[in-house]
mmCIF file of C-alpha atoms in Angstrom:
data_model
loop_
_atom_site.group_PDB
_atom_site.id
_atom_site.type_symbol
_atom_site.label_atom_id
_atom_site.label_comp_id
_atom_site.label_asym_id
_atom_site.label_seq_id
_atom_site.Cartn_x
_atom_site.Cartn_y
_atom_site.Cartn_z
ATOM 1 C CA UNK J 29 25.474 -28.567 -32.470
ATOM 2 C CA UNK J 30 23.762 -31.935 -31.569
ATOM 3 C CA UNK J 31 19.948 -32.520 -30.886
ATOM 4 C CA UNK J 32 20.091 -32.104 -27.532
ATOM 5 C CA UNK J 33 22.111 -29.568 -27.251
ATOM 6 C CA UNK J 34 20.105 -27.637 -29.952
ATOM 7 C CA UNK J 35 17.134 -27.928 -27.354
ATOM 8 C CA UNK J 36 18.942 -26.950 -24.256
ATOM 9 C CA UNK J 37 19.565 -24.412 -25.583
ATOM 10 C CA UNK J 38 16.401 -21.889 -25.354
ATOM 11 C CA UNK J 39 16.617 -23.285 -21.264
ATOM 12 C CA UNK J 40 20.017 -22.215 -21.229
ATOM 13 C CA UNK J 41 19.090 -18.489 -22.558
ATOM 14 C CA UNK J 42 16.090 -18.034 -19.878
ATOM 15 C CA UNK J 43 18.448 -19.046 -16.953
ATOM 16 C CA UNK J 44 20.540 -16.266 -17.842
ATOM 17 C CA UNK J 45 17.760 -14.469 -18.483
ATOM 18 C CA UNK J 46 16.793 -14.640 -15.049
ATOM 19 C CA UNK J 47 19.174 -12.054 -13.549
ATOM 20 C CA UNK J 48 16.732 -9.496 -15.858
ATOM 21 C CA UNK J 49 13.489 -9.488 -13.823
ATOM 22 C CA UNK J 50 15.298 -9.486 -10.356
ATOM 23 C CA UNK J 51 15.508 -13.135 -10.177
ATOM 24 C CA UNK J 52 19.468 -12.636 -9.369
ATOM 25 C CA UNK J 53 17.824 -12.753 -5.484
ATOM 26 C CA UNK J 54 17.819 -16.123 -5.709
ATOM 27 C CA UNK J 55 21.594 -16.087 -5.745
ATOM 28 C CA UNK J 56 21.911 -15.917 -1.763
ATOM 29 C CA UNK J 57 19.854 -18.771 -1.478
ATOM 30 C CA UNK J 58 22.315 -21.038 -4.082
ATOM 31 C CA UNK J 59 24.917 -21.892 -1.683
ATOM 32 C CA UNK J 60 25.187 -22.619 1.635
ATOM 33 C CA UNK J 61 28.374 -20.944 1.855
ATOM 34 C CA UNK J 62 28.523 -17.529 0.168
ATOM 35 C CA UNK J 63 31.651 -16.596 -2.107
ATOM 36 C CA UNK J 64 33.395 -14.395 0.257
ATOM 37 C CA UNK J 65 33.711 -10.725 -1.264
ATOM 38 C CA UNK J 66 36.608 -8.281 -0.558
ATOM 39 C CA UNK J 67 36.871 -7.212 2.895
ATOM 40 C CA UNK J 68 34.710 -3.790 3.590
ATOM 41 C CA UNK J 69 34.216 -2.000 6.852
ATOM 42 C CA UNK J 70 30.938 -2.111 8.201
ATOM 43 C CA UNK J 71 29.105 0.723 8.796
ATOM 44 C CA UNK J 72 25.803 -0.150 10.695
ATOM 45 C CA UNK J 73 23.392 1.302 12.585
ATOM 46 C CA UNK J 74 21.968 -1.117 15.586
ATOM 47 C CA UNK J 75 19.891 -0.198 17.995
ATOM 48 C CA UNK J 76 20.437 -1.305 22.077
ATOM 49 C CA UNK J 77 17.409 -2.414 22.415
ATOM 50 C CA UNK J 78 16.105 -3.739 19.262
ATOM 51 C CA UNK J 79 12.032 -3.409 18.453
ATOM 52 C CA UNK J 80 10.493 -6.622 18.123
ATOM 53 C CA UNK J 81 7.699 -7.245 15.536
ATOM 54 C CA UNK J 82 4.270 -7.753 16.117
ATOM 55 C CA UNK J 83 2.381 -10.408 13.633
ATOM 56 C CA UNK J 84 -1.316 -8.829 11.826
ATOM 57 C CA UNK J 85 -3.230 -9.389 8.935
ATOM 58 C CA UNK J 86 -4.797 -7.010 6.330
ATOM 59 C CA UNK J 87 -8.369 -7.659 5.258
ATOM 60 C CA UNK J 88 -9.179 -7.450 1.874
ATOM 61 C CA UNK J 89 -12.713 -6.964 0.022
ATOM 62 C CA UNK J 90 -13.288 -10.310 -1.001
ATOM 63 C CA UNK J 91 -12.904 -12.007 2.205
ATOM 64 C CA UNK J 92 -9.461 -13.041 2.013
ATOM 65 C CA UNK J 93 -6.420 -11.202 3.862
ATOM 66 C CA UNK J 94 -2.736 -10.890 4.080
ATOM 67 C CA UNK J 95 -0.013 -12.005 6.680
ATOM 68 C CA UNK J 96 1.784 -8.805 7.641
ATOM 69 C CA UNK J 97 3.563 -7.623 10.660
ATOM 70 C CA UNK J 98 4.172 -4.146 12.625
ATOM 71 C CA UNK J 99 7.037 -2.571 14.707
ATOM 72 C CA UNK J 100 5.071 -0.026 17.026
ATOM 73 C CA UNK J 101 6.109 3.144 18.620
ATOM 74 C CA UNK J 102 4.290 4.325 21.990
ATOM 75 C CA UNK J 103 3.221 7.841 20.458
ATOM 76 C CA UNK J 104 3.723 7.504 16.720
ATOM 77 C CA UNK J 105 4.327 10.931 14.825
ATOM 78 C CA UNK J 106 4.712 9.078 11.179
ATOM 79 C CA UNK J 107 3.021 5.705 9.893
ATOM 80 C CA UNK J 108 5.258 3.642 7.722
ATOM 81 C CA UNK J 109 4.117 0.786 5.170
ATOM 82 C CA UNK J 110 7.224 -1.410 3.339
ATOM 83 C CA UNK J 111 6.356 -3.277 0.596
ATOM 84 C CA UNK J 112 8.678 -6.270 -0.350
ATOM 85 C CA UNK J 113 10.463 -7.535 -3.652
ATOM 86 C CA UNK J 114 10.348 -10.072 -5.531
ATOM 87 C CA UNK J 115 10.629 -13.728 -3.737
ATOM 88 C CA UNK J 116 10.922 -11.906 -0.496
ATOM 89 C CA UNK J 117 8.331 -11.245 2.462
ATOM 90 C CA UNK J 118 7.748 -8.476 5.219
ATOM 91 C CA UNK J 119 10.500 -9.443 7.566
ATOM 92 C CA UNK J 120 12.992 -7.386 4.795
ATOM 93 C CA UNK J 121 11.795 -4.287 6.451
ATOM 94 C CA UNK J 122 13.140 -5.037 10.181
ATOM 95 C CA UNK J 123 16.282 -3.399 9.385
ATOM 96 C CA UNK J 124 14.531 0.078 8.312
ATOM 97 C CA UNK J 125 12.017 -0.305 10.840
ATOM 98 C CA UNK J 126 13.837 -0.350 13.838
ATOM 99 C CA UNK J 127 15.975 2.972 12.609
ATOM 100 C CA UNK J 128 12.876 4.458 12.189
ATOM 101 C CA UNK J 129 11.129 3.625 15.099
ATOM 102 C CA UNK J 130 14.101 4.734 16.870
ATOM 103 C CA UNK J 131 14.723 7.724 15.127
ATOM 104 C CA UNK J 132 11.215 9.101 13.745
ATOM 105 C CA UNK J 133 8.610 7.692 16.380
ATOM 106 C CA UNK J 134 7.268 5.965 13.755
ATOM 107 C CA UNK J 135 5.044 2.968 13.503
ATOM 108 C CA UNK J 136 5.971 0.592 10.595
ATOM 109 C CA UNK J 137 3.737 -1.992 8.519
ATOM 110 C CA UNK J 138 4.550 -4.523 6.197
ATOM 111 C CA UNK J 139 2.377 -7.254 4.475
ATOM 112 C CA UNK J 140 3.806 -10.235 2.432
ATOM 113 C CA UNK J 141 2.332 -9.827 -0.908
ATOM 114 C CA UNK J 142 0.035 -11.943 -2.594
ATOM 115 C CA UNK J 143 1.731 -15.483 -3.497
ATOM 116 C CA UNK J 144 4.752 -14.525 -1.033
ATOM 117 C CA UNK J 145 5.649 -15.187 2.273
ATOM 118 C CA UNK J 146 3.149 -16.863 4.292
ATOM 119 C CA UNK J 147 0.345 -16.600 2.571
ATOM 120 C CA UNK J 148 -1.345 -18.861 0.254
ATOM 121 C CA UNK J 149 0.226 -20.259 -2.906
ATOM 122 C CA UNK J 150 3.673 -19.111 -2.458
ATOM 123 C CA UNK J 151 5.569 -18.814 -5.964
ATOM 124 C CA UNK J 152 2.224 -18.424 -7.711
ATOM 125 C CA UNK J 153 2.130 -14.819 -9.565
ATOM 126 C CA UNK J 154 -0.854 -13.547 -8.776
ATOM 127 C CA UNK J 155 -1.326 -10.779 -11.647
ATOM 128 C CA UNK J 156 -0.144 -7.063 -11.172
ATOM 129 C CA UNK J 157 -3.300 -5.983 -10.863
ATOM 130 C CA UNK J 158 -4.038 -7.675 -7.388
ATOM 131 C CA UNK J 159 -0.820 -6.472 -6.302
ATOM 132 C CA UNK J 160 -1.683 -2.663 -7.186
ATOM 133 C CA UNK J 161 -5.449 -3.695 -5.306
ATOM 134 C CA UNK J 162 -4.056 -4.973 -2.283
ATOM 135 C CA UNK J 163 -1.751 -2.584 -1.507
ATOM 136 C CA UNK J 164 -4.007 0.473 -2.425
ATOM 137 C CA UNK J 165 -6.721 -1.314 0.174
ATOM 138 C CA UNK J 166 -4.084 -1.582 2.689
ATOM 139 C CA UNK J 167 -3.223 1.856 2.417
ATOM 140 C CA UNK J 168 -6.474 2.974 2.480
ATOM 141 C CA UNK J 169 -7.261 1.087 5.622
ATOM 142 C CA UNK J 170 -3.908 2.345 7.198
ATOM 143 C CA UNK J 171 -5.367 5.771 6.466
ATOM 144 C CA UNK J 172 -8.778 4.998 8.397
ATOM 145 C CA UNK J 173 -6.356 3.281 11.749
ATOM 146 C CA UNK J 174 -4.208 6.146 12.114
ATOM 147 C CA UNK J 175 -6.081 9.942 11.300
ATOM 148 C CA UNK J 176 -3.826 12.779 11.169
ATOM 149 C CA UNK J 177 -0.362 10.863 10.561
ATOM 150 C CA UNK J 178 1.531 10.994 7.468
ATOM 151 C CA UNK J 179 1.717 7.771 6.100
ATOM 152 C CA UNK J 180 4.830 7.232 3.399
ATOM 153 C CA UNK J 181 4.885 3.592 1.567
ATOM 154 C CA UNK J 182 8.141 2.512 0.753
ATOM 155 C CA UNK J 183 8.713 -0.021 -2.048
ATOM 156 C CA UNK J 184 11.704 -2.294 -1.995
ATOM 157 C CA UNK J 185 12.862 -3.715 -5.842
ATOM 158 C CA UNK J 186 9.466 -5.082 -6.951
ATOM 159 C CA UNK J 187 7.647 -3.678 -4.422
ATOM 160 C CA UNK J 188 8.513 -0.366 -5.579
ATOM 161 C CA UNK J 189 7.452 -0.896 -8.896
ATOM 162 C CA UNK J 190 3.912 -1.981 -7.513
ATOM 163 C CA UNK J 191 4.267 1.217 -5.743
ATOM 164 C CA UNK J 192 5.176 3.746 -8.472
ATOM 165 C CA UNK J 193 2.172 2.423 -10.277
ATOM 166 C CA UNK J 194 -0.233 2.135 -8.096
ATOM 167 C CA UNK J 195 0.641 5.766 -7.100
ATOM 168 C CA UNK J 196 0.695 7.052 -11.041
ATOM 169 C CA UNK J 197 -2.455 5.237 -12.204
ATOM 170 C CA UNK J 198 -5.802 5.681 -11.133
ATOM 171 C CA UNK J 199 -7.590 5.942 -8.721
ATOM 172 C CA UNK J 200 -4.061 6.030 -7.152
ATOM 173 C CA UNK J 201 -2.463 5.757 -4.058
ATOM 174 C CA UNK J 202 -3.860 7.116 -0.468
ATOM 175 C CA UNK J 203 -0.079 7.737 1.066
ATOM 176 C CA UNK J 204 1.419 11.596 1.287
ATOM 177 C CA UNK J 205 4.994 10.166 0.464
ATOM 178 C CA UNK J 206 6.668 7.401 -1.732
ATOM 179 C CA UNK J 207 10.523 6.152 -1.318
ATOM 180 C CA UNK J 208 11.476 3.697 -4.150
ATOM 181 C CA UNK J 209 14.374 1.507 -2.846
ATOM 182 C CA UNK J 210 16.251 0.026 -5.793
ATOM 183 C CA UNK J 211 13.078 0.241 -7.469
ATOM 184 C CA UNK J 212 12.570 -2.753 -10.383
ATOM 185 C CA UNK J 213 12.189 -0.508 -13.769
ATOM 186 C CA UNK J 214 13.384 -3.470 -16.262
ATOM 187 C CA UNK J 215 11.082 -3.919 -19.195
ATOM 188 C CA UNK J 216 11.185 -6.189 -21.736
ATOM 189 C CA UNK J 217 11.961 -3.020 -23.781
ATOM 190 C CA UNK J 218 15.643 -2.975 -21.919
ATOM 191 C CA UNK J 219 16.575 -6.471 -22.096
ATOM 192 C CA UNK J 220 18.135 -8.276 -25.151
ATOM 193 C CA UNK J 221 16.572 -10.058 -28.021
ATOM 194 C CA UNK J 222 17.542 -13.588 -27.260
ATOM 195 C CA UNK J 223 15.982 -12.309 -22.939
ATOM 196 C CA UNK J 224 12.756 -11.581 -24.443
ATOM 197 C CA UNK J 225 12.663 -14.345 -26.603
ATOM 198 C CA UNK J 226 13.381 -17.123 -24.639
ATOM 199 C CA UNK J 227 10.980 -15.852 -21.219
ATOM 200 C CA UNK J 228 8.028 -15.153 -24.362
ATOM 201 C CA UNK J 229 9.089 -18.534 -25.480
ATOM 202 C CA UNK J 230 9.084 -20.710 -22.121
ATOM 203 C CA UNK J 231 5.937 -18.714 -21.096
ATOM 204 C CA UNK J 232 4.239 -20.426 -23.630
ATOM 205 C CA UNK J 233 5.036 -23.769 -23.490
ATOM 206 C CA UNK J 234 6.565 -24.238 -19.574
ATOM 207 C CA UNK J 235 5.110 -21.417 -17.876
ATOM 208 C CA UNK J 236 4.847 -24.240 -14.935
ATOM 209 C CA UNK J 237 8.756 -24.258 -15.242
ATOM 210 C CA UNK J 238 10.918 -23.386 -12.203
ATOM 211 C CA UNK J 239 14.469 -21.902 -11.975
ATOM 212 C CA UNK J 240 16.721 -21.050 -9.116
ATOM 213 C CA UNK J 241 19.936 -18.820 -9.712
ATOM 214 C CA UNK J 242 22.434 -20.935 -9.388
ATOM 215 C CA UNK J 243 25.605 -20.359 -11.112
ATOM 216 C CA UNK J 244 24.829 -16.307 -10.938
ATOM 217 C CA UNK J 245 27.155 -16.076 -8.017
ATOM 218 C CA UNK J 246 30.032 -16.918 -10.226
ATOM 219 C CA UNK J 247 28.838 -14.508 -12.532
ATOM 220 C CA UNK J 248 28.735 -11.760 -9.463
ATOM 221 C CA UNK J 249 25.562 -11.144 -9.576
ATOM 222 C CA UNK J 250 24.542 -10.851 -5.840
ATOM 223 C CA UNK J 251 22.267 -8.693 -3.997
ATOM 224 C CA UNK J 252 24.166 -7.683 -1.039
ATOM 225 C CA UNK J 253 27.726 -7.381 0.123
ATOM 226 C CA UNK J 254 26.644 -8.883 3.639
ATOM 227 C CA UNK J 255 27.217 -12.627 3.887
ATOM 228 C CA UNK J 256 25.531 -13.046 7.208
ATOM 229 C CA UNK J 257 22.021 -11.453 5.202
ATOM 230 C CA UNK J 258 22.695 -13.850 2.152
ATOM 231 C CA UNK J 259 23.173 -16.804 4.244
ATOM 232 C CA UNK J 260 20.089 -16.123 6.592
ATOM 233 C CA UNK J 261 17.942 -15.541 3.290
ATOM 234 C CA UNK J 262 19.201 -19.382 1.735
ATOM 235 C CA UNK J 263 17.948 -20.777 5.511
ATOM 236 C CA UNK J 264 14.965 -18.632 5.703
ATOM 237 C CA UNK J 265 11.684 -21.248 4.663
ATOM 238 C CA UNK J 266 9.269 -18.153 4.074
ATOM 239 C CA UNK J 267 12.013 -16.745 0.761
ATOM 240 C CA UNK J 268 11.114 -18.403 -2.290
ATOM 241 C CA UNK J 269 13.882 -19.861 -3.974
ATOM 242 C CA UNK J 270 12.721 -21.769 -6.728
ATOM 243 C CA UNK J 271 11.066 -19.669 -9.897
ATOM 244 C CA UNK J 272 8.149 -20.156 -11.982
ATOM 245 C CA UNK J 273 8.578 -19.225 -15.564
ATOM 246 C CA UNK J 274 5.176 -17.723 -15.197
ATOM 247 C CA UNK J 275 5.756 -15.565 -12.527
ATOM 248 C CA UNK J 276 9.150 -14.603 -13.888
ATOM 249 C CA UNK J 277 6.568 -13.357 -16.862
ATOM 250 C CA UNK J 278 4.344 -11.867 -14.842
ATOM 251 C CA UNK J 279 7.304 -9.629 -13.080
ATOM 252 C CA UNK J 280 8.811 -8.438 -16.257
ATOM 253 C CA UNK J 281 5.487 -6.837 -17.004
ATOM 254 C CA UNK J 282 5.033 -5.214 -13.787
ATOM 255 C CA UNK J 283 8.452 -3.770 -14.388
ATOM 256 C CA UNK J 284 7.887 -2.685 -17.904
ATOM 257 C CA UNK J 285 4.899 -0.826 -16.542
ATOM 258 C CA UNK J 286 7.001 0.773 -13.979
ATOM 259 C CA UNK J 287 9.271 1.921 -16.620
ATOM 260 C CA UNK J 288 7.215 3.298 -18.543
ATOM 261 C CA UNK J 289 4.622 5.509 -17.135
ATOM 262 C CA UNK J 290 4.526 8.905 -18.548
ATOM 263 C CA UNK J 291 2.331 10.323 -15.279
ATOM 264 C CA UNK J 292 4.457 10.215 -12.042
ATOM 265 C CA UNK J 293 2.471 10.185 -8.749
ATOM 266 C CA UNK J 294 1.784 13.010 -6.911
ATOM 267 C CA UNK J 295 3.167 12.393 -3.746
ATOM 268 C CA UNK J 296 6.388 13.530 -3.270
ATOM 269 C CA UNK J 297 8.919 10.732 -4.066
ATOM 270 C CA UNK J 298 12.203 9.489 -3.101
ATOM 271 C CA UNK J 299 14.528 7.278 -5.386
ATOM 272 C CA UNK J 300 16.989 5.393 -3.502
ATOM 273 C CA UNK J 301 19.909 3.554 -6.093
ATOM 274 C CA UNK J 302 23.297 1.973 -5.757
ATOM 275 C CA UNK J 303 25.848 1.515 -8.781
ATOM 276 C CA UNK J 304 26.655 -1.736 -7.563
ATOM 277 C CA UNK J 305 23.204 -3.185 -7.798
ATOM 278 C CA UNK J 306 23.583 -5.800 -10.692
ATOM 279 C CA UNK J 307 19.524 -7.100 -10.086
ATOM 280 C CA UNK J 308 18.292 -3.879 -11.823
ATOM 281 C CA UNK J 309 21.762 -3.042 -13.303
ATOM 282 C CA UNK J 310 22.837 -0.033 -14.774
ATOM 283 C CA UNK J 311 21.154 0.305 -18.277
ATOM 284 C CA UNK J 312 17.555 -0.148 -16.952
ATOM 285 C CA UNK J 313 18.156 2.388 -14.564
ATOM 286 C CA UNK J 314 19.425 4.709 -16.998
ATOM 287 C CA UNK J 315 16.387 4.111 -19.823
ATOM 288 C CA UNK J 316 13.967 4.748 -16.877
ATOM 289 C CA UNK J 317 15.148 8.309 -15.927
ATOM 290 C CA UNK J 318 16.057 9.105 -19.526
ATOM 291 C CA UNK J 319 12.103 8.127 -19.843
ATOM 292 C CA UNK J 320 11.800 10.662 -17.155
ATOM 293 C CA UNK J 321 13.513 13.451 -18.272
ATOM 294 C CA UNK J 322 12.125 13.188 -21.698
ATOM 295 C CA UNK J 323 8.465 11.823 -21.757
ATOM 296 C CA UNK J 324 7.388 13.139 -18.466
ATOM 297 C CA UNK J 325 5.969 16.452 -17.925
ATOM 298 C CA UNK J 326 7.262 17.082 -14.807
ATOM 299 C CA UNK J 327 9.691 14.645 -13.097
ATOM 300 C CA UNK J 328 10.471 17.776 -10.272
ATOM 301 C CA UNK J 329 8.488 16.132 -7.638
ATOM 302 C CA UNK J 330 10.877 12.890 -7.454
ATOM 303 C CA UNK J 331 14.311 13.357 -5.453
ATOM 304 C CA UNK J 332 17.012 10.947 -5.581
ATOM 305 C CA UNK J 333 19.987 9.706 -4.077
ATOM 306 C CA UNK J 334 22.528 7.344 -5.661
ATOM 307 C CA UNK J 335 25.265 5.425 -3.680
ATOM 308 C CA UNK J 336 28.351 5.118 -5.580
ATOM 309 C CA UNK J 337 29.065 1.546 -3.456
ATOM 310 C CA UNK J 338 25.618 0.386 -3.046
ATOM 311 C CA UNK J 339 23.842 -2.692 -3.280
ATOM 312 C CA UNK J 340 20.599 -3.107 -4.552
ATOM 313 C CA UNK J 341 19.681 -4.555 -1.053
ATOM 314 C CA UNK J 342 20.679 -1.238 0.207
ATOM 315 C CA UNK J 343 19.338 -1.223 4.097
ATOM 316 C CA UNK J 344 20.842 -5.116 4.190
ATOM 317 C CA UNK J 345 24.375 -4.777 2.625
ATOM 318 C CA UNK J 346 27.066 -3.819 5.013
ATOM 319 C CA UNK J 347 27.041 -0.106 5.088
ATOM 320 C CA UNK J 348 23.104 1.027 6.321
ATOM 321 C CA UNK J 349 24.557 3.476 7.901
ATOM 322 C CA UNK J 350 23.784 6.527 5.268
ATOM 323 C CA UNK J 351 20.761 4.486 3.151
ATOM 324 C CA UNK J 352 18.897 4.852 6.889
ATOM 325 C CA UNK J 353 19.941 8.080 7.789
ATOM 326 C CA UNK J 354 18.963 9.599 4.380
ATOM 327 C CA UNK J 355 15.254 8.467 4.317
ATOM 328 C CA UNK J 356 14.797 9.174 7.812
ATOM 329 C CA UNK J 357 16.088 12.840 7.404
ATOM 330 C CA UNK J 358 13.933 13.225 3.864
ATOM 331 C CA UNK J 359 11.016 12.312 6.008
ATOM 332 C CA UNK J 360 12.177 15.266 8.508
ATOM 333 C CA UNK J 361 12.450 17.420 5.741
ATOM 334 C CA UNK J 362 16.216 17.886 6.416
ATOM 335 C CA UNK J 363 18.134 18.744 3.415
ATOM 336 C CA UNK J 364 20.277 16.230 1.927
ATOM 337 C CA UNK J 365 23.912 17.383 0.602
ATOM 338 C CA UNK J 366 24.139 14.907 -2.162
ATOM 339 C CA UNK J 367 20.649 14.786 -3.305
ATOM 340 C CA UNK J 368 19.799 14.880 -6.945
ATOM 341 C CA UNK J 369 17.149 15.598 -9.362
ATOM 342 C CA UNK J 370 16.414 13.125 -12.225
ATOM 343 C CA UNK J 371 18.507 14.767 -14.676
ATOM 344 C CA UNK J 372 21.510 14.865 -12.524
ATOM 345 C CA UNK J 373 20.830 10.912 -11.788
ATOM 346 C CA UNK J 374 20.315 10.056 -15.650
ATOM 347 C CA UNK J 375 23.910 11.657 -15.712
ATOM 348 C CA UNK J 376 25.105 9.816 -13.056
ATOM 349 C CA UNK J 377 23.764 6.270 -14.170
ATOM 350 C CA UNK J 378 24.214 6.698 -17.551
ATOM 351 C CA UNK J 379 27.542 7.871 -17.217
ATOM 352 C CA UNK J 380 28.737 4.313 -15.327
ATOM 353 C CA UNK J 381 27.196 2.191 -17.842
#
């Protein structure tokens, strides 16, 4: 191997080390023309008359505060806070919001996070902890606007992570229910040597460094099945598509964290999974509710659904249709036929590895 080669090489490793910490969202904003996928009937839910958003912005203790926006109901019976992945911003949560606005009265919040979206210093990780701060204070303050309604936060890929430990650590979480969509559970401890290496590596010396997934497409490594939701998320300014090595860093730890705590929260809590997702693939997945089933006391409060045709953008791939319907009726308290408990999904994951 030549000089230059031999020092492409760690760079090499980290960009396909990228598809590890979620990164592999980057993939619909590579192109400008998706790779078409095999043909699949949609199966959509969309409303006549769709809810429009309303912008707002959470105050936080130190002065500062957060763009978010809100999709109201007249006479809301359930209060609803979505908390974005990795790259992405609150507008994710308009799909999911207007089913449940529709179907629940509810009124739904979502805030970019901290260094995403609109806010200030986009693409700059701003440490877990201020993630698991903000969105505890948010909470809280959601708590204080609307008295008497259950409020349920629902985490999205990254976001759920923040939310799984922000619920399981202290002082916890002021919500009465949790849904973790395609939640990001993939530690350092589940990725390969030569991942870990090269991101502890580059983290050192680049941590300034940015990425972008090209070249995963080809790999198929895509979040959703829906071109139309790839293509709007390569035009869309506000979705970051360029990666510090830093924050890529930062993100692996959150998830490692998420992986790994031995006390679940005490809210009730939904886990929401597809076997196609291939941005917190199968392995991961499995380690995390083998974790569960072995080091947890008791992982009976968590209920979970997996999708054998799911993406891991589940309420943006091309069939909604049961993702939507299925947190809606958990919130109702209607049974779900092909719910499972965390043994059952360890089975189920593990099994398709």
């Amino acid at each position: 191997m030549s000089a230059n080669k031999a020092k492409l090489q760690p760079f090499k490793l980290l960009q396909r080390g990228l598809a590890t910490a979620g990164l592999a969202l980057l993939t619909a904003c590579s192109a400008s023309a998706p790779q078409a996928l095999s043909p699949v009937l949609p199966d959509k839910i969309g409303g006549s008359h769709p809810v429009p958003s309303s912008p707002t912005r959470f105050d936080l203790p130190e002065g500062q505060s957060l763009i978010g926006r809100f999709w109201a109901s007249p006479k809301p019976r359930h209060i609803v806070l979505g908390v974005h992945g990795f790259n992405d911003y609150s507008k994710a949560f308009d799909p999911l919001a207007q089913h449940l606005v529709t179907e629940l009265q509810a009124t739904v919040y979502a805030y970019d996070q901290r260094g995403f979206g609109a806010n200030p210093r986009p693409g700059i990780w701003p440490g877990a902890d201020t993630l698991l701060a903000d969105l505890r204070h948010i909470a809280a303050q959601l708590r204080e606007r609307h008295p008497g309604l259950p409020l349920t936060v629902v985490g999205e890929s990254m976001g759920g992570a923040v939310v799984l430990v922000a619920a399981s650590e202290a002082p916890g979480l002021a919500a009465d229910r949790l849904i973790l969509k395609a939640p990001a559970v993939w530690g350092a401890n589940s990725m390969p040597w030569y991942q870990r290496l090269s991101l502890f590596t580059m983290n050192l010396v680049a941590p300034d460094m940015s990425f972008t997934g090209r070249g995963l497409p080809s790999l198929g490594i895509r979040p959703t099945d829906d071109i139309d939701v790839s293509r709007d998320l390569s035009r869309d300014p506000l979705f970051i598509k360029a990666t510090r090595v830093g924050s890529l860093a930062g993100v692996t730890e959150l998830m490692g964290r998420a992986q790994t705590q031995t006390d679940l929260p005490p809210q009730r809590t939904l886990v929401l999974y597809g076997l196609r997702d291939r941005i917190i693939p199968l392995q991961p997945v499995c380690d995390w509710f083998t974790h569960l089933n072995t080091a947890v006391p008791q992982p009976g409060k968590i209920d979970v659904v997996i999708y054998p045709e799911g993406w891991h953008l589940l309420t943006r791939q091309l069939r909604t249709r049961e993702p939507l319907q299925d947190m809606a009726h958990w919130l109702q308290n209607t049974p779900l036929p092909h719910l499972q408990t965390p043994l059952q999904a360890q089975e189920t994951v593990c099994g398709k590895r």
